[in-house]
Short mmCIF file of C-alpha atoms and ligand atoms in Angstrom, two decimals:
data_model
loop_
_atom_site.label_atom_id
_atom_site.label_comp_id
_atom_site.label_asym_id
_atom_site.label_seq_id
_atom_site.Cartn_x
_atom_site.Cartn_y
_atom_site.Cartn_z
CA MET D 1 8.72 113.01 94.86
CA ASP D 2 9.51 114.38 98.18
CA ARG D 3 11.71 117.41 98.24
CA ILE D 4 13.83 118.69 100.82
CA ARG D 5 14.03 122.59 101.94
CA ILE D 6 16.85 124.00 103.31
CA ASN D 7 17.22 127.61 104.63
CA GLY D 8 21.14 127.64 104.73
CA GLY D 9 23.39 129.93 107.53
CA ARG D 10 22.33 127.85 110.85
CA GLN D 11 25.56 126.45 112.81
CA LEU D 12 24.78 122.87 113.83
CA ASN D 13 24.85 122.18 117.17
CA GLY D 14 24.17 119.52 119.77
CA GLU D 15 23.91 115.44 118.80
CA ILE D 16 23.27 113.21 116.13
CA ARG D 17 22.73 109.63 116.61
CA ILE D 18 24.82 107.37 113.88
CA SER D 19 22.73 104.28 112.70
CA GLY D 20 24.08 101.20 111.74
CA SER D 21 26.07 100.84 108.39
CA LYS D 22 23.76 100.04 105.31
CA ASN D 23 26.48 98.59 103.65
CA ALA D 24 27.62 96.26 106.46
CA SER D 25 23.69 95.62 106.97
CA LEU D 26 23.04 94.08 103.20
CA PRO D 27 25.69 91.43 102.87
CA LEU D 28 24.97 90.37 106.26
CA MET D 29 21.37 89.88 105.77
CA VAL D 30 22.67 87.88 102.24
CA ALA D 31 24.18 85.70 104.40
CA ALA D 32 20.95 84.50 106.05
CA LEU D 33 20.73 82.16 102.63
CA LEU D 34 23.69 80.16 103.32
CA THR D 35 21.86 78.27 106.03
CA ASP D 36 18.48 76.83 107.40
CA GLN D 37 19.25 78.36 110.91
CA LYS D 38 18.29 81.59 111.98
CA LEU D 39 20.47 84.87 111.76
CA THR D 40 19.55 87.60 114.43
CA LEU D 41 21.13 90.93 112.97
CA HIS D 42 20.99 94.17 115.60
CA ASN D 43 21.44 97.72 114.96
CA VAL D 44 20.18 97.43 111.46
CA PRO D 45 19.24 100.84 109.61
CA ARG D 46 15.53 101.66 108.51
CA LEU D 47 16.54 102.56 104.93
CA ALA D 48 15.13 101.88 101.57
CA ASP D 49 17.78 99.94 100.44
CA ILE D 50 17.30 97.50 103.58
CA THR D 51 13.58 97.17 102.85
CA THR D 52 14.54 96.30 98.74
CA MET D 53 16.82 93.58 100.30
CA LEU D 54 14.23 92.25 102.82
CA GLN D 55 11.85 92.18 99.54
CA LEU D 56 14.62 90.21 97.55
CA LEU D 57 15.34 87.34 100.33
CA GLY D 58 11.50 87.27 101.19
CA GLN D 59 10.91 86.13 97.44
CA HIS D 60 13.52 83.56 97.98
CA GLY D 61 11.87 82.12 100.74
CA VAL D 62 13.57 83.92 103.92
CA GLU D 63 11.32 84.12 106.61
CA ILE D 64 11.71 87.93 108.13
CA GLY D 65 10.70 89.42 111.15
CA ALA D 66 11.59 92.61 112.64
CA ALA D 67 11.42 94.39 116.00
CA PRO D 68 12.93 97.55 117.45
CA GLY D 69 16.41 97.59 118.24
CA GLU D 70 18.00 96.98 121.67
CA ASN D 71 19.82 99.57 123.79
CA GLY D 72 17.08 101.83 123.66
CA HIS D 73 17.82 102.50 119.74
CA ALA D 74 14.50 103.31 118.87
CA HIS D 75 15.06 103.83 115.36
CA ALA D 76 17.54 100.60 114.57
CA THR D 77 15.95 97.45 114.03
CA THR D 78 16.49 93.81 114.94
CA LEU D 79 16.09 91.53 112.12
CA THR D 80 15.61 87.62 112.16
CA LEU D 81 16.01 85.99 109.02
CA GLN D 82 15.46 82.43 108.71
CA ALA D 83 16.09 80.73 105.04
CA GLY D 84 14.56 77.05 106.21
CA LYS D 85 14.13 76.53 102.29
CA ILE D 86 14.84 78.39 99.64
CA SER D 87 11.55 78.75 97.49
CA SER D 88 13.34 80.36 94.27
CA THR D 89 16.77 80.80 93.16
CA THR D 90 16.35 83.80 90.91
CA ALA D 91 16.75 87.50 91.62
CA PRO D 92 14.17 89.38 89.43
CA TYR D 93 15.14 92.65 87.44
CA ASP D 94 12.60 94.50 88.95
CA ILE D 95 14.11 94.35 92.41
CA VAL D 96 17.93 93.85 91.04
CA ARG D 97 18.02 97.03 89.20
CA LYS D 98 16.82 99.24 92.18
CA MET D 99 19.81 98.06 94.23
CA ARG D 100 22.95 96.66 92.79
CA ALA D 101 23.88 95.12 95.91
CA SER D 102 21.22 92.57 95.36
CA VAL D 103 23.73 90.73 93.43
CA LEU D 104 25.45 89.40 95.93
CA VAL D 105 22.76 86.66 96.49
CA LEU D 106 24.38 85.26 93.51
CA GLY D 107 27.37 83.37 95.13
CA ALA D 108 25.05 82.20 98.36
CA LEU D 109 22.47 80.78 96.16
CA LEU D 110 24.73 79.22 93.97
CA ALA D 111 26.92 77.48 96.90
CA ARG D 112 23.92 76.48 98.99
CA GLU D 113 21.45 75.66 96.04
CA ARG D 114 24.10 74.84 93.19
CA VAL D 115 22.07 76.90 90.86
CA ALA D 116 21.45 80.96 90.80
CA ARG D 117 19.70 82.95 87.94
CA VAL D 118 20.37 86.99 89.20
CA SER D 119 19.41 89.62 86.73
CA LEU D 120 22.44 91.83 85.46
CA PRO D 121 22.17 94.96 87.64
CA GLY D 122 21.95 97.24 84.06
CA GLY D 123 22.92 101.05 83.73
CA CYS D 124 23.96 102.82 87.01
CA ALA D 125 24.54 106.30 87.50
CA ILE D 126 28.04 105.67 88.54
CA GLY D 127 30.16 104.37 86.12
CA ALA D 128 29.87 101.30 84.11
CA ARG D 129 30.14 98.88 87.23
CA PRO D 130 30.48 95.72 86.03
CA VAL D 131 30.15 92.43 87.63
CA ASP D 132 33.19 90.58 85.85
CA LEU D 133 34.92 89.94 89.15
CA HIS D 134 32.14 88.33 90.78
CA ILE D 135 31.52 85.87 87.26
CA ALA D 136 35.48 84.98 87.35
CA GLY D 137 36.12 84.39 90.92
CA LEU D 138 32.68 81.94 91.15
CA LYS D 139 34.07 80.13 87.85
CA ALA D 140 37.54 79.65 89.59
CA MET D 141 34.95 77.79 92.39
CA GLY D 142 33.96 75.65 89.75
CA ALA D 143 30.57 77.46 88.54
CA LYS D 144 29.56 77.36 85.05
CA ILE D 145 28.00 80.90 84.17
CA ASP D 146 26.43 82.22 81.27
CA ILE D 147 24.31 85.31 80.31
CA ASP D 148 20.92 84.80 79.05
CA GLY D 149 17.75 87.15 78.43
CA GLY D 150 19.59 90.00 80.74
CA TYR D 151 20.28 87.07 83.38
CA LEU D 152 23.50 85.94 85.01
CA VAL D 153 22.42 82.08 85.07
CA ALA D 154 24.89 79.70 87.20
CA LYS D 155 25.36 76.44 87.87
CA ALA D 156 27.61 74.18 89.94
CA PRO D 157 26.05 70.88 89.80
CA LYS D 158 28.49 68.99 92.22
CA GLY D 159 28.70 72.36 94.19
CA LEU D 160 31.82 74.87 94.72
CA LYS D 161 34.95 73.65 95.11
CA GLY D 162 37.33 75.91 97.45
CA ALA D 163 40.32 78.15 95.19
CA ARG D 164 42.75 80.41 95.06
CA PHE D 165 41.74 83.67 93.42
CA THR D 166 43.40 86.89 93.23
CA PHE D 167 41.39 89.81 92.35
CA PRO D 168 42.63 92.01 89.53
CA LYS D 169 41.05 95.13 91.45
CA VAL D 170 39.60 95.55 94.89
CA SER D 171 36.15 95.09 94.88
CA VAL D 172 33.89 95.14 97.90
CA GLY D 173 31.02 93.48 96.26
CA ALA D 174 32.89 90.85 94.70
CA THR D 175 35.08 90.03 97.81
CA GLU D 176 31.54 89.59 100.14
CA ASP D 177 30.35 87.76 97.24
CA LEU D 178 32.88 84.94 96.83
CA MET D 179 33.41 85.02 100.87
CA MET D 180 29.85 84.15 101.12
CA ALA D 181 30.37 81.17 98.31
CA ALA D 182 33.54 79.92 99.72
CA ALA D 183 31.35 79.45 103.18
CA LEU D 184 29.50 76.44 101.52
CA ALA D 185 32.70 75.45 98.95
CA LYS D 186 33.97 72.21 99.60
CA GLY D 187 37.60 73.07 101.03
CA THR D 188 39.58 76.02 101.67
CA THR D 189 39.47 79.03 99.72
CA VAL D 190 41.83 82.24 99.49
CA LEU D 191 41.08 85.40 98.34
CA ASP D 192 43.89 87.32 97.45
CA ASN D 193 43.87 91.02 97.03
CA ALA D 194 40.62 91.38 99.09
CA ALA D 195 39.03 94.60 100.01
CA ARG D 196 39.81 95.38 103.78
CA GLU D 197 36.64 97.36 104.32
CA PRO D 198 35.60 97.24 107.89
CA GLU D 199 32.10 95.87 106.14
CA ILE D 200 34.06 93.02 104.81
CA THR D 201 35.27 92.65 108.39
CA ASP D 202 31.87 92.79 109.58
CA LEU D 203 30.62 90.17 106.94
CA ALA D 204 34.02 87.98 108.17
CA ARG D 205 32.95 87.84 111.82
CA CYS D 206 29.23 86.85 111.22
CA LEU D 207 30.60 84.10 108.86
CA VAL D 208 32.90 83.17 111.97
CA ALA D 209 29.55 83.28 114.41
CA MET D 210 27.93 81.46 111.77
CA GLY D 211 30.66 78.44 112.28
CA VAL D 212 32.95 79.55 109.35
CA PRO D 213 36.47 79.30 110.47
CA VAL D 214 37.88 82.48 108.24
CA GLU D 215 41.53 83.52 108.61
CA GLY D 216 43.31 86.76 107.73
CA ILE D 217 40.42 89.54 108.78
CA GLY D 218 40.76 92.75 108.25
CA THR D 219 43.97 91.84 105.63
CA GLU D 220 44.35 91.57 102.01
CA THR D 221 44.47 87.97 101.89
CA LEU D 222 41.29 86.30 103.45
CA THR D 223 41.06 82.43 104.02
CA ILE D 224 37.96 80.57 104.07
CA GLN D 225 37.25 77.27 105.00
CA GLY D 226 34.55 75.82 103.46
CA VAL D 227 31.53 73.95 105.78
CA ASP D 228 28.80 71.85 105.32
CA LYS D 229 26.18 73.40 107.58
CA LEU D 230 26.05 76.72 109.01
CA LYS D 231 24.60 77.61 112.26
CA GLU D 232 22.21 79.98 114.10
CA ALA D 233 23.88 83.06 115.08
CA THR D 234 23.41 86.93 116.24
CA TYR D 235 25.40 89.47 115.41
CA SER D 236 25.27 93.68 115.57
CA VAL D 237 26.32 95.89 112.65
CA ILE D 238 29.05 98.24 112.78
CA PRO D 239 27.88 102.11 113.09
CA ASP D 240 27.98 103.61 109.70
CA ARG D 241 31.23 105.12 108.92
CA ILE D 242 29.92 107.24 105.53
CA GLU D 243 27.02 108.60 107.82
CA THR D 244 29.37 109.61 110.32
CA GLY D 245 31.82 111.05 107.98
CA THR D 246 28.96 112.83 106.01
CA TYR D 247 27.67 114.61 109.74
CA ALA D 248 31.18 115.82 110.33
CA MET D 249 31.16 117.36 107.11
CA ALA D 250 27.86 118.82 107.60
CA VAL D 251 29.14 120.33 110.89
CA ALA D 252 32.60 121.48 109.53
CA MET D 253 30.40 123.17 106.78
CA THR D 254 28.24 125.20 109.40
CA ALA D 255 31.14 126.07 111.62
CA GLY D 256 29.40 123.92 114.73
CA ASP D 257 30.09 121.36 117.19
CA VAL D 258 28.22 118.28 117.11
CA GLU D 259 28.69 114.94 119.27
CA LEU D 260 28.31 111.93 116.74
CA LEU D 261 26.78 109.26 119.18
CA GLY D 262 28.11 105.67 118.49
CA GLY D 263 30.45 107.45 115.74
CA ARG D 264 33.71 105.56 115.43
CA LEU D 265 37.38 107.42 114.67
CA GLU D 266 39.01 104.04 113.63
CA LEU D 267 36.34 103.77 111.23
CA ILE D 268 37.08 107.04 109.27
CA GLU D 269 41.32 107.48 110.28
CA THR D 270 41.99 108.67 106.77
CA VAL D 271 38.84 110.89 106.59
CA ALA D 272 39.81 112.18 110.08
CA GLN D 273 43.17 113.27 109.33
CA THR D 274 41.65 114.93 105.62
CA LEU D 275 39.43 117.13 107.90
CA ARG D 276 41.95 117.92 110.61
CA SER D 277 44.31 119.57 107.59
CA ALA D 278 41.24 121.32 106.41
CA GLY D 279 40.84 122.61 109.78
CA VAL D 280 38.35 120.76 111.48
CA THR D 281 38.59 119.29 115.05
CA LEU D 282 37.52 115.57 115.83
CA GLU D 283 38.22 113.71 119.03
CA GLN D 284 36.79 110.39 120.12
CA THR D 285 34.37 110.63 123.29
CA GLU D 286 32.86 107.99 125.76
CA ARG D 287 29.81 108.02 123.55
CA GLY D 288 30.76 108.85 120.26
CA LEU D 289 32.55 111.29 117.92
CA ARG D 290 32.63 115.03 118.65
CA VAL D 291 33.44 117.37 115.59
CA HIS D 292 33.82 120.81 115.53
CA ARG D 293 35.16 123.85 114.17
CA THR D 294 34.32 126.86 116.06
CA ASN D 295 37.55 129.54 114.84
CA GLY D 296 39.43 129.72 111.89
CA ALA D 297 38.79 129.35 107.93
CA LEU D 298 38.54 125.82 106.11
CA GLN D 299 41.61 125.46 104.46
CA GLY D 300 41.76 123.63 100.81
CA THR D 301 42.72 120.38 100.82
CA ASP D 302 43.79 118.01 98.72
CA VAL D 303 41.58 114.44 98.34
CA MET D 304 42.45 111.24 96.30
CA THR D 305 39.63 108.28 96.75
CA GLU D 306 41.11 104.78 97.13
CA PRO D 307 39.91 101.14 98.50
CA TYR D 308 40.05 101.32 102.38
CA PRO D 309 42.01 101.97 104.42
CA GLY D 310 42.18 105.04 101.99
CA PHE D 311 39.71 107.94 101.37
CA PRO D 312 36.19 106.33 100.89
CA THR D 313 34.82 107.19 97.18
CA ASP D 314 31.35 107.60 98.95
CA LEU D 315 32.00 110.71 101.01
CA GLN D 316 33.74 112.35 97.80
CA ALA D 317 31.12 114.40 96.81
CA GLN D 318 30.43 115.57 100.57
CA MET D 319 33.95 116.54 100.88
CA MET D 320 34.01 118.43 97.37
CA ALA D 321 30.75 120.10 99.04
CA LEU D 322 32.73 121.30 101.90
CA MET D 323 35.68 122.47 99.98
CA THR D 324 33.80 124.71 97.98
CA ARG D 325 33.61 127.37 100.92
CA ALA D 326 37.51 126.72 101.82
CA GLU D 327 40.25 129.68 101.74
CA GLY D 328 42.39 127.96 98.56
CA ALA D 329 42.14 125.32 96.44
CA SER D 330 41.77 121.44 96.65
CA MET D 331 42.47 118.77 94.31
CA ILE D 332 39.58 115.79 94.55
CA THR D 333 40.52 112.96 92.70
CA GLU D 334 37.93 110.04 92.05
CA THR D 335 40.00 106.66 91.52
CA VAL D 336 37.31 103.99 92.41
CA PHE D 337 34.51 105.28 89.97
CA GLU D 338 34.45 106.63 86.73
CA SER D 339 31.91 109.31 86.00
CA ARG D 340 31.31 110.30 89.84
CA PHE D 341 31.12 113.91 89.64
CA MET D 342 27.55 114.38 88.77
CA HIS D 343 27.24 116.60 91.69
CA VAL D 344 29.40 119.43 90.21
CA PRO D 345 27.32 120.86 87.98
CA GLU D 346 24.58 121.00 90.47
CA LEU D 347 27.18 122.82 93.18
CA ALA D 348 28.04 125.06 90.07
CA ARG D 349 23.95 126.32 90.15
CA MET D 350 24.56 127.17 93.83
CA GLY D 351 27.84 129.41 93.03
CA ALA D 352 30.53 126.56 93.62
CA ASN D 353 33.86 126.94 91.52
CA VAL D 354 34.96 123.69 90.12
CA THR D 355 36.83 122.66 87.32
CA ILE D 356 36.52 118.98 86.24
CA HIS D 357 39.86 116.95 84.24
CA HIS D 358 39.77 113.29 83.54
CA GLU D 359 39.41 112.00 87.40
CA SER D 360 40.14 115.15 88.97
CA ALA D 361 38.27 118.00 89.99
CA LEU D 362 39.91 121.42 90.68
CA VAL D 363 37.61 123.35 94.00
CA ARG D 364 38.52 126.96 94.43
CA GLY D 365 36.59 128.06 97.29
CA VAL D 366 34.27 130.79 97.37
CA PRO D 367 33.64 133.48 99.75
CA ARG D 368 29.88 132.15 99.67
CA LEU D 369 27.53 129.85 97.94
CA ARG D 370 23.74 130.98 97.09
CA GLY D 371 20.72 128.41 97.42
CA ALA D 372 19.04 127.20 94.13
CA GLN D 373 16.86 124.16 93.16
CA VAL D 374 19.13 120.97 92.63
CA MET D 375 18.97 117.33 92.12
CA ALA D 376 20.85 114.59 91.82
CA THR D 377 21.27 111.11 90.57
CA ASP D 378 22.89 109.25 93.20
CA LEU D 379 22.94 108.77 96.84
CA ARG D 380 25.98 110.40 97.73
CA ALA D 381 25.76 113.13 95.71
CA SER D 382 21.94 114.16 96.95
CA VAL D 383 23.70 114.70 100.49
CA SER D 384 26.70 116.68 99.18
CA LEU D 385 23.94 119.22 97.74
CA ALA D 386 22.19 119.14 101.20
CA ILE D 387 25.61 119.90 102.96
CA ALA D 388 26.19 122.57 100.26
CA GLY D 389 22.52 123.96 101.33
CA LEU D 390 23.19 124.16 104.99
CA ALA D 391 25.91 127.08 104.16
CA ALA D 392 24.02 128.50 101.37
CA GLU D 393 22.42 131.95 101.44
CA GLY D 394 18.60 131.72 101.00
CA GLU D 395 16.89 128.39 100.42
CA THR D 396 17.85 125.33 98.55
CA THR D 397 15.63 122.38 97.12
CA VAL D 398 16.83 119.07 96.76
CA ASN D 399 15.09 117.06 94.56
CA ARG D 400 14.90 113.43 94.00
CA VAL D 401 14.82 112.88 98.19
CA TYR D 402 14.35 109.40 97.40
CA HIS D 403 18.44 108.48 96.34
CA LEU D 404 18.86 110.19 100.14
CA ASP D 405 16.29 107.69 101.33
CA ARG D 406 18.01 105.00 100.34
CA GLY D 407 21.05 105.66 102.77
CA TYR D 408 20.21 108.15 105.19
CA GLU D 409 18.11 107.50 107.62
CA ARG D 410 15.83 110.45 108.89
CA LEU D 411 18.46 112.82 107.56
CA GLU D 412 16.39 115.98 108.09
CA GLU D 413 15.30 115.17 111.45
CA LYS D 414 18.63 114.50 112.61
CA LEU D 415 20.36 117.65 110.98
CA ALA D 416 16.93 120.00 112.54
CA GLY D 417 17.62 118.22 116.23
CA CYS D 418 21.22 120.11 115.84
CA GLY D 419 19.33 123.17 114.60
CA ALA D 420 19.39 123.30 110.93
CA ASP D 421 16.38 124.82 109.33
CA ILE D 422 15.52 121.62 106.63
CA GLU D 423 12.17 120.23 105.92
CA ARG D 424 10.68 117.41 103.98
CA LEU D 425 7.97 118.78 101.47
CA LYS D 426 5.96 115.79 100.75
CA GLY D 427 4.66 114.90 97.42
C1 UD1 B 1 30.76 99.06 97.44
C2 UD1 B 1 29.54 100.09 98.33
C3 UD1 B 1 29.52 101.40 97.39
C4 UD1 B 1 31.22 101.87 97.38
C5 UD1 B 1 31.91 100.85 96.71
C6 UD1 B 1 33.22 101.17 96.98
C7 UD1 B 1 27.93 98.24 98.86
C8 UD1 B 1 26.57 97.84 99.18
N1 UD1 B 1 28.11 99.15 98.11
O1 UD1 B 1 30.06 98.91 96.23
O2 UD1 B 1 28.95 102.15 98.36
O3 UD1 B 1 31.04 102.89 96.81
O4 UD1 B 1 31.70 99.39 97.49
O5 UD1 B 1 33.99 101.70 98.02
O6 UD1 B 1 28.47 97.96 100.10
N2 UD1 B 1 34.29 96.61 89.39
C9 UD1 B 1 34.46 95.94 88.45
N3 UD1 B 1 34.21 94.74 88.32
C10 UD1 B 1 33.37 93.99 89.05
C11 UD1 B 1 33.02 94.66 90.39
C12 UD1 B 1 33.35 95.98 90.87
O7 UD1 B 1 35.19 96.31 87.94
O8 UD1 B 1 32.83 92.52 89.11
C13 UD1 B 1 34.70 97.79 89.58
C14 UD1 B 1 33.89 98.94 89.62
O9 UD1 B 1 33.44 99.48 88.81
C15 UD1 B 1 34.41 99.83 90.80
C16 UD1 B 1 35.48 99.29 91.43
O10 UD1 B 1 35.65 97.98 90.89
O11 UD1 B 1 34.89 100.66 89.96
C17 UD1 B 1 35.06 98.92 92.91
O12 UD1 B 1 33.76 98.60 92.99
P1 UD1 B 1 33.23 97.81 94.30
O13 UD1 B 1 34.33 97.60 95.46
O14 UD1 B 1 32.64 96.33 93.81
O15 UD1 B 1 31.81 98.66 94.31
P2 UD1 B 1 30.32 97.99 95.11
O16 UD1 B 1 30.69 96.79 95.89
O17 UD1 B 1 29.32 97.60 93.80
#
């Protein structure tokens, strides 16, 4: 298993190109299942999770073409996906267990083929993460869903019907799943208390490009008019706001000055406000987002994770790593997922002072962190350890890098390009 070795204490200065959004790309790729026509997606990042989704779509019968990206983005990919015929309506355990977002094929397969068999995702490192909202929404649209042998077995022999569904809790995945199901349902579907993440907006815009009328884009009420057939479309994925926020925090950690090429301030407003309170400067430039902290210490700042437009849970671990070196204390409260503090004992091994009380973590800033061998059990927790390593004295080795590879494209190259002493150790 690969590891990443970091010698801390170097400032980050220069440029980092922000990749296309992973969490936007995954549902957009699933949208290809809705039609026998071609869907072309630009600016797809090169990540393990994208490969897993391609594997899943491939076994459903999707023909896949991949080419280097447009606009000189040597590392982005342009995908062409065409589901001329669905050859299998089963999403097998072996793929779904690797990536929870695989569950998103449920709504699309059911809407198009009227049957779907999708493995339950099973255990997950960050909380229980059930799929009850996906099930309740599809049932409201007329599906019958049973659980058999660890699989969700869904049927809608006469097709799905448009319905009004109010989410009892905001869920990104369930909103996306139901939007895709609604695209091929008979009549109109109204989704209330829908998630408003930019990735949802991206999916809505892509559905519109595929010929599905969607109203209320960017609001908590989405109205989707089902159609008989979707048409060929081309769509370009938004830049990754979580990657943007992660590098902004890495730069802040090292008191550096970096332009995040392609980064968009309006996608991380709440994060930017929080970072400003902590003493970091962020400004939109023509080419992206400039982040710098060239004088003054970091200030302890409280954070509470919430659905968009609140502070994203996917940046909580990175923010905590940053706050370990701030002056004063910060209270970090996680309201989206239970048990999403697995990075805390690892940060403590590097000298961080963090106390957990229920869903809050009290971080008291320390004058220095020390390098250590660390490992994490999820993607964002792993990158938080890399951020801590950038500022720690001596050598940090982050084990189980496959978590990082799920969501960060060429992390070590991007950081090394700005002056970090970082390398991947193979094996
Ligand atoms: C997506 C993101 C993930 C991010 C999360 C929250 C992708 C591929 N992943 O995950 O990176 O951390 O949004 O911003 O886009 N819940 C239920 N029942 C359900 C579904 C969810 O109770 O049927 C709960 C979850 O346990 C969690 C909360 O709802 O507590 C939010 O989860 P959700 O928004 O669905 O997250 P994902 O779509 O899995």
